[in-house]
Structure formats: C-alpha cells, structure tokens
Tab-separated table of C-alpha atoms in Angstrom:
chain	number	residue	atom	x	y	z
A	13	UNK	CA	-40.567	-1.560	-76.235
A	14	UNK	CA	-40.303	1.754	-74.411
A	15	UNK	CA	-43.134	2.132	-71.886
A	16	UNK	CA	-43.603	4.949	-69.396
A	17	UNK	CA	-45.962	3.587	-66.716
A	18	UNK	CA	-48.115	6.355	-65.240
A	19	UNK	CA	-50.299	4.290	-62.915
A	20	UNK	CA	-51.828	0.818	-62.792
A	21	UNK	CA	-54.103	1.554	-65.783
A	22	UNK	CA	-52.418	4.179	-67.991
A	23	UNK	CA	-49.042	4.117	-69.711
A	24	UNK	CA	-47.355	5.748	-72.691
A	25	UNK	CA	-45.410	3.749	-75.272
A	26	UNK	CA	-43.380	4.476	-78.361
A	27	UNK	CA	-45.437	3.272	-81.301
A	28	UNK	CA	-44.759	-0.034	-82.996
A	29	UNK	CA	-45.984	0.809	-86.503
A	30	UNK	CA	-46.725	-2.727	-87.712
A	31	UNK	CA	-48.505	-3.636	-84.472
A	32	UNK	CA	-50.201	-0.376	-83.432
A	33	UNK	CA	-51.388	0.921	-86.826
A	34	UNK	CA	-54.454	-1.326	-87.016
A	35	UNK	CA	-55.889	-0.705	-83.515
A	36	UNK	CA	-55.173	3.038	-83.715
A	37	UNK	CA	-56.792	3.308	-87.140
A	38	UNK	CA	-59.834	1.392	-85.870
A	39	UNK	CA	-60.176	3.864	-82.990
A	40	UNK	CA	-59.925	6.780	-85.422
A	41	UNK	CA	-62.617	5.183	-87.588
A	42	UNK	CA	-64.977	4.697	-84.617
A	43	UNK	CA	-64.310	8.237	-83.344
A	44	UNK	CA	-63.976	10.009	-86.700
A	45	UNK	CA	-67.075	12.190	-86.324
A	46	UNK	CA	-65.939	13.600	-82.959
A	47	UNK	CA	-62.201	13.809	-83.730
A	48	UNK	CA	-62.428	15.555	-87.103
A	49	UNK	CA	-64.078	18.590	-85.527
A	50	UNK	CA	-60.849	19.402	-83.640
A	51	UNK	CA	-58.101	17.592	-85.554
A	52	UNK	CA	-57.527	18.663	-89.170
A	53	UNK	CA	-55.533	15.512	-90.027
A	54	UNK	CA	-58.404	13.084	-89.320
A	55	UNK	CA	-60.204	13.302	-92.707
A	56	UNK	CA	-56.939	12.470	-94.485
A	57	UNK	CA	-56.259	9.345	-92.428
A	58	UNK	CA	-58.008	6.782	-94.609
A	59	UNK	CA	-56.276	3.437	-94.136
A	60	UNK	CA	-54.239	1.238	-91.832
A	61	UNK	CA	-51.345	1.636	-94.265
A	62	UNK	CA	-51.470	5.426	-93.931
A	63	UNK	CA	-51.492	5.093	-90.131
A	64	UNK	CA	-48.492	2.757	-90.290
A	65	UNK	CA	-46.635	5.232	-92.518
A	66	UNK	CA	-47.464	8.043	-90.061
A	67	UNK	CA	-46.213	6.004	-87.086
A	68	UNK	CA	-42.998	5.152	-88.934
A	69	UNK	CA	-42.448	8.851	-89.685
A	70	UNK	CA	-42.914	9.954	-86.108
A	71	UNK	CA	-40.358	7.392	-84.973
A	72	UNK	CA	-37.875	9.079	-87.331
A	73	UNK	CA	-38.725	12.437	-85.732
A	74	UNK	CA	-38.165	10.867	-82.312
A	75	UNK	CA	-34.776	9.597	-83.441
A	76	UNK	CA	-33.877	13.119	-84.612
A	77	UNK	CA	-35.143	14.687	-81.319
A	78	UNK	CA	-37.787	16.721	-83.187
A	79	UNK	CA	-40.821	15.338	-81.370
A	80	UNK	CA	-42.031	12.607	-79.050
A	81	UNK	CA	-45.237	10.833	-80.043
A	82	UNK	CA	-46.556	8.078	-77.812
A	83	UNK	CA	-49.455	5.665	-77.864
A	84	UNK	CA	-51.712	5.966	-74.836
A	85	UNK	CA	-52.340	2.534	-73.380
A	86	UNK	CA	-55.302	1.993	-71.070
A	87	UNK	CA	-55.185	-1.403	-69.391
A	88	UNK	CA	-52.533	-2.316	-72.014
A	89	UNK	CA	-54.844	-1.457	-74.932
A	90	UNK	CA	-54.129	1.435	-77.363
A	91	UNK	CA	-56.790	4.137	-76.881
A	92	UNK	CA	-55.224	7.261	-78.417
A	93	UNK	CA	-52.011	9.231	-78.700
A	94	UNK	CA	-50.220	12.073	-76.933
A	95	UNK	CA	-47.143	13.899	-78.122
A	96	UNK	CA	-44.701	16.694	-77.773
A	97	UNK	CA	-45.359	18.060	-81.254
A	98	UNK	CA	-42.097	19.945	-81.292
A	99	UNK	CA	-39.331	20.990	-78.943
A	100	UNK	CA	-38.224	24.614	-78.811
A	101	UNK	CA	-34.656	24.073	-77.669
A	102	UNK	CA	-33.746	27.775	-77.550
A	103	UNK	CA	-36.563	28.677	-75.150
A	104	UNK	CA	-36.732	25.193	-73.569
A	105	UNK	CA	-40.410	24.446	-74.002
A	106	UNK	CA	-42.572	21.894	-75.763
A	107	UNK	CA	-46.218	21.826	-76.778
A	108	UNK	CA	-48.534	18.870	-76.282
A	109	UNK	CA	-51.026	17.435	-78.740
A	110	UNK	CA	-53.397	14.575	-77.944
A	111	UNK	CA	-56.433	12.611	-78.977
A	112	UNK	CA	-58.468	9.853	-77.382
A	113	UNK	CA	-60.996	7.409	-78.797
A	114	UNK	CA	-64.537	8.516	-78.006
A	115	UNK	CA	-65.432	5.305	-76.166
A	116	UNK	CA	-62.633	5.979	-73.636
A	117	UNK	CA	-63.606	9.567	-72.770
A	118	UNK	CA	-64.690	10.085	-69.171
A	119	UNK	CA	-62.232	7.717	-67.501
A	120	UNK	CA	-59.608	10.346	-66.595
A	121	UNK	CA	-57.225	8.813	-69.118
A	122	UNK	CA	-56.151	12.000	-70.865
A	123	UNK	CA	-55.544	13.904	-67.650
A	124	UNK	CA	-53.227	11.093	-66.540
A	125	UNK	CA	-51.525	10.907	-69.957
A	126	UNK	CA	-50.829	14.658	-69.811
A	127	UNK	CA	-49.310	14.228	-66.347
A	128	UNK	CA	-47.175	11.382	-67.686
A	129	UNK	CA	-45.854	13.236	-70.699
A	130	UNK	CA	-45.138	16.288	-68.538
A	131	UNK	CA	-43.112	14.012	-66.284
A	132	UNK	CA	-41.084	12.908	-69.322
A	133	UNK	CA	-40.680	16.482	-70.532
A	134	UNK	CA	-39.445	17.907	-67.253
A	135	UNK	CA	-37.359	14.913	-66.127
A	136	UNK	CA	-35.946	13.472	-69.342
A	137	UNK	CA	-36.017	16.368	-71.805
A	138	UNK	CA	-35.219	19.188	-69.380
A	139	UNK	CA	-37.884	21.559	-70.659
A	140	UNK	CA	-38.713	24.639	-68.613
A	141	UNK	CA	-42.325	24.904	-69.803
A	142	UNK	CA	-44.990	22.713	-71.393
A	143	UNK	CA	-47.846	24.262	-73.350
A	144	UNK	CA	-51.269	23.076	-74.454
A	145	UNK	CA	-53.076	24.938	-77.229
A	146	UNK	CA	-56.796	24.250	-77.549
A	147	UNK	CA	-59.588	25.847	-79.535
A	148	UNK	CA	-61.592	28.097	-77.211
A	149	UNK	CA	-64.757	26.080	-77.853
A	150	UNK	CA	-63.088	22.675	-77.316
A	151	UNK	CA	-64.405	22.236	-73.777
A	152	UNK	CA	-62.891	18.772	-73.265
A	153	UNK	CA	-59.360	19.785	-74.229
A	154	UNK	CA	-59.511	22.948	-72.138
A	155	UNK	CA	-60.859	20.875	-69.244
A	156	UNK	CA	-57.906	18.483	-69.507
A	157	UNK	CA	-55.438	21.386	-69.311
A	158	UNK	CA	-57.192	22.851	-66.283
A	159	UNK	CA	-57.477	19.500	-64.474
A	160	UNK	CA	-53.776	18.795	-65.129
A	161	UNK	CA	-52.847	22.004	-63.271
A	162	UNK	CA	-51.963	24.141	-66.280
A	163	UNK	CA	-52.166	27.944	-66.033
A	164	UNK	CA	-54.469	29.752	-68.469
A	165	UNK	CA	-52.205	32.218	-70.277
A	166	UNK	CA	-54.783	33.756	-72.620
A	167	UNK	CA	-56.416	33.445	-76.008
A	168	UNK	CA	-55.038	34.032	-79.477
A	169	UNK	CA	-57.496	35.286	-82.065
A	170	UNK	CA	-58.158	33.126	-85.137
A	171	UNK	CA	-55.031	31.072	-84.394
A	172	UNK	CA	-56.214	27.553	-85.219
A	173	UNK	CA	-57.505	26.447	-88.625
A	174	UNK	CA	-60.074	23.674	-88.268
A	175	UNK	CA	-62.444	22.084	-90.780
A	176	UNK	CA	-65.014	24.871	-90.450
A	177	UNK	CA	-62.557	27.790	-90.478
A	178	UNK	CA	-60.354	29.681	-88.056
A	179	UNK	CA	-60.957	29.424	-84.315
A	180	UNK	CA	-59.645	31.402	-81.381
A	181	UNK	CA	-57.187	29.331	-79.378
A	182	UNK	CA	-56.517	29.126	-75.653
A	183	UNK	CA	-52.933	28.787	-74.488
A	184	UNK	CA	-52.234	26.906	-71.259
A	185	UNK	CA	-48.814	26.420	-69.678
A	186	UNK	CA	-47.134	24.524	-66.891
A	187	UNK	CA	-43.722	25.622	-65.639
A	188	UNK	CA	-41.160	23.249	-64.193
A	189	UNK	CA	-41.466	24.781	-60.702
A	190	UNK	CA	-45.264	24.426	-60.814
A	191	UNK	CA	-44.938	20.795	-61.890
A	192	UNK	CA	-42.469	20.119	-59.073
A	193	UNK	CA	-45.088	21.307	-56.569
A	194	UNK	CA	-47.774	19.110	-58.190
A	195	UNK	CA	-45.400	16.121	-58.415
A	196	UNK	CA	-44.229	16.263	-54.805
C-alpha cells in the first residue's frame, strides 16, 4: 500500500476499495448533514457499494495520471479524503479537494493533509502551483487554506453550484517557491 507519512499521526494513502469503502461510507453517513452543505456529491453517495465503485474509479484516474485521490489516515484510521482533482499539465498546476468526518474536525488534521499533498504535488508531480477553491461562506475550508500558507487570490462570482444554488468562490494558491520557504 502506498502511504505518504506526514507526521506521527497523519498520513495519506491510496485507497483500497474493498477495505476502505466501508469505513469511509460510515464517516460520510455520520457527517452527511455537515458535508452535503459544501459537497454536491454527498446526497448521491448512498451505499458502501457506491463508495467502493467510486474508489475503484479514482484508482483508474490515478493510473492514467488524471488525478490523485488519497484517504486521510489519522492514527492509522480513515477519517476523510484529500485529492488533486485534476492536473493542468500545460500550466503546471493542480487543484485540491478535501473532506473530513465531522468528529475529527478541530485536530489540525486537514491542515496537515493539505501540507502533505502539497509536498507530493511539488516534489513528485512537479507542479508550479497548487490551488484551493472554497465557497466564500465555507469558513472552515477557507481557514484551512489560510493556515496552510496559501495566498488569497480573489473571489469568483457565482462560481460554485451547491445544494442551495450558486455561491461565490474564493481562490487560494501556493506557488512552488512559497512552499519551499514554508518547507525549509
């Protein structure tokens, strides 16, 4: 199994569909009310089998270098996911998506997971820039970007379609040279 160890508590791992589908689906179920506000895919995720199918699909995308989706492990337990949703090879950047089970919020897990995936992006994938897009009113996601050292680039009007309609979206970025200063 591929594991990227971030620190003594947090690591990122390629999903193992038959093993990870059940615990990830259970986290989604427990956190459904909070997650579905910001993640349009949550209402459609209705079974362990659907989660397993999703995890199998993202492994295919990984194999084709389209995306990198990882399970966030906290003390070796799945607690959420973080991904490079897509790679823009022409402009050498990638955008991050993430979610975390509600019961694990407040432990600094996501901030560390973002740092870990940025490390993979800059070191292993050679990207020049990593972006985070977050609805303007998603305080937690915007807080993660800020805490991880991302630069606030601006807001895009009505750029994100969520369950209750279109939302303005903040764009955050971290350049390789900025990451090198943080990482050193």
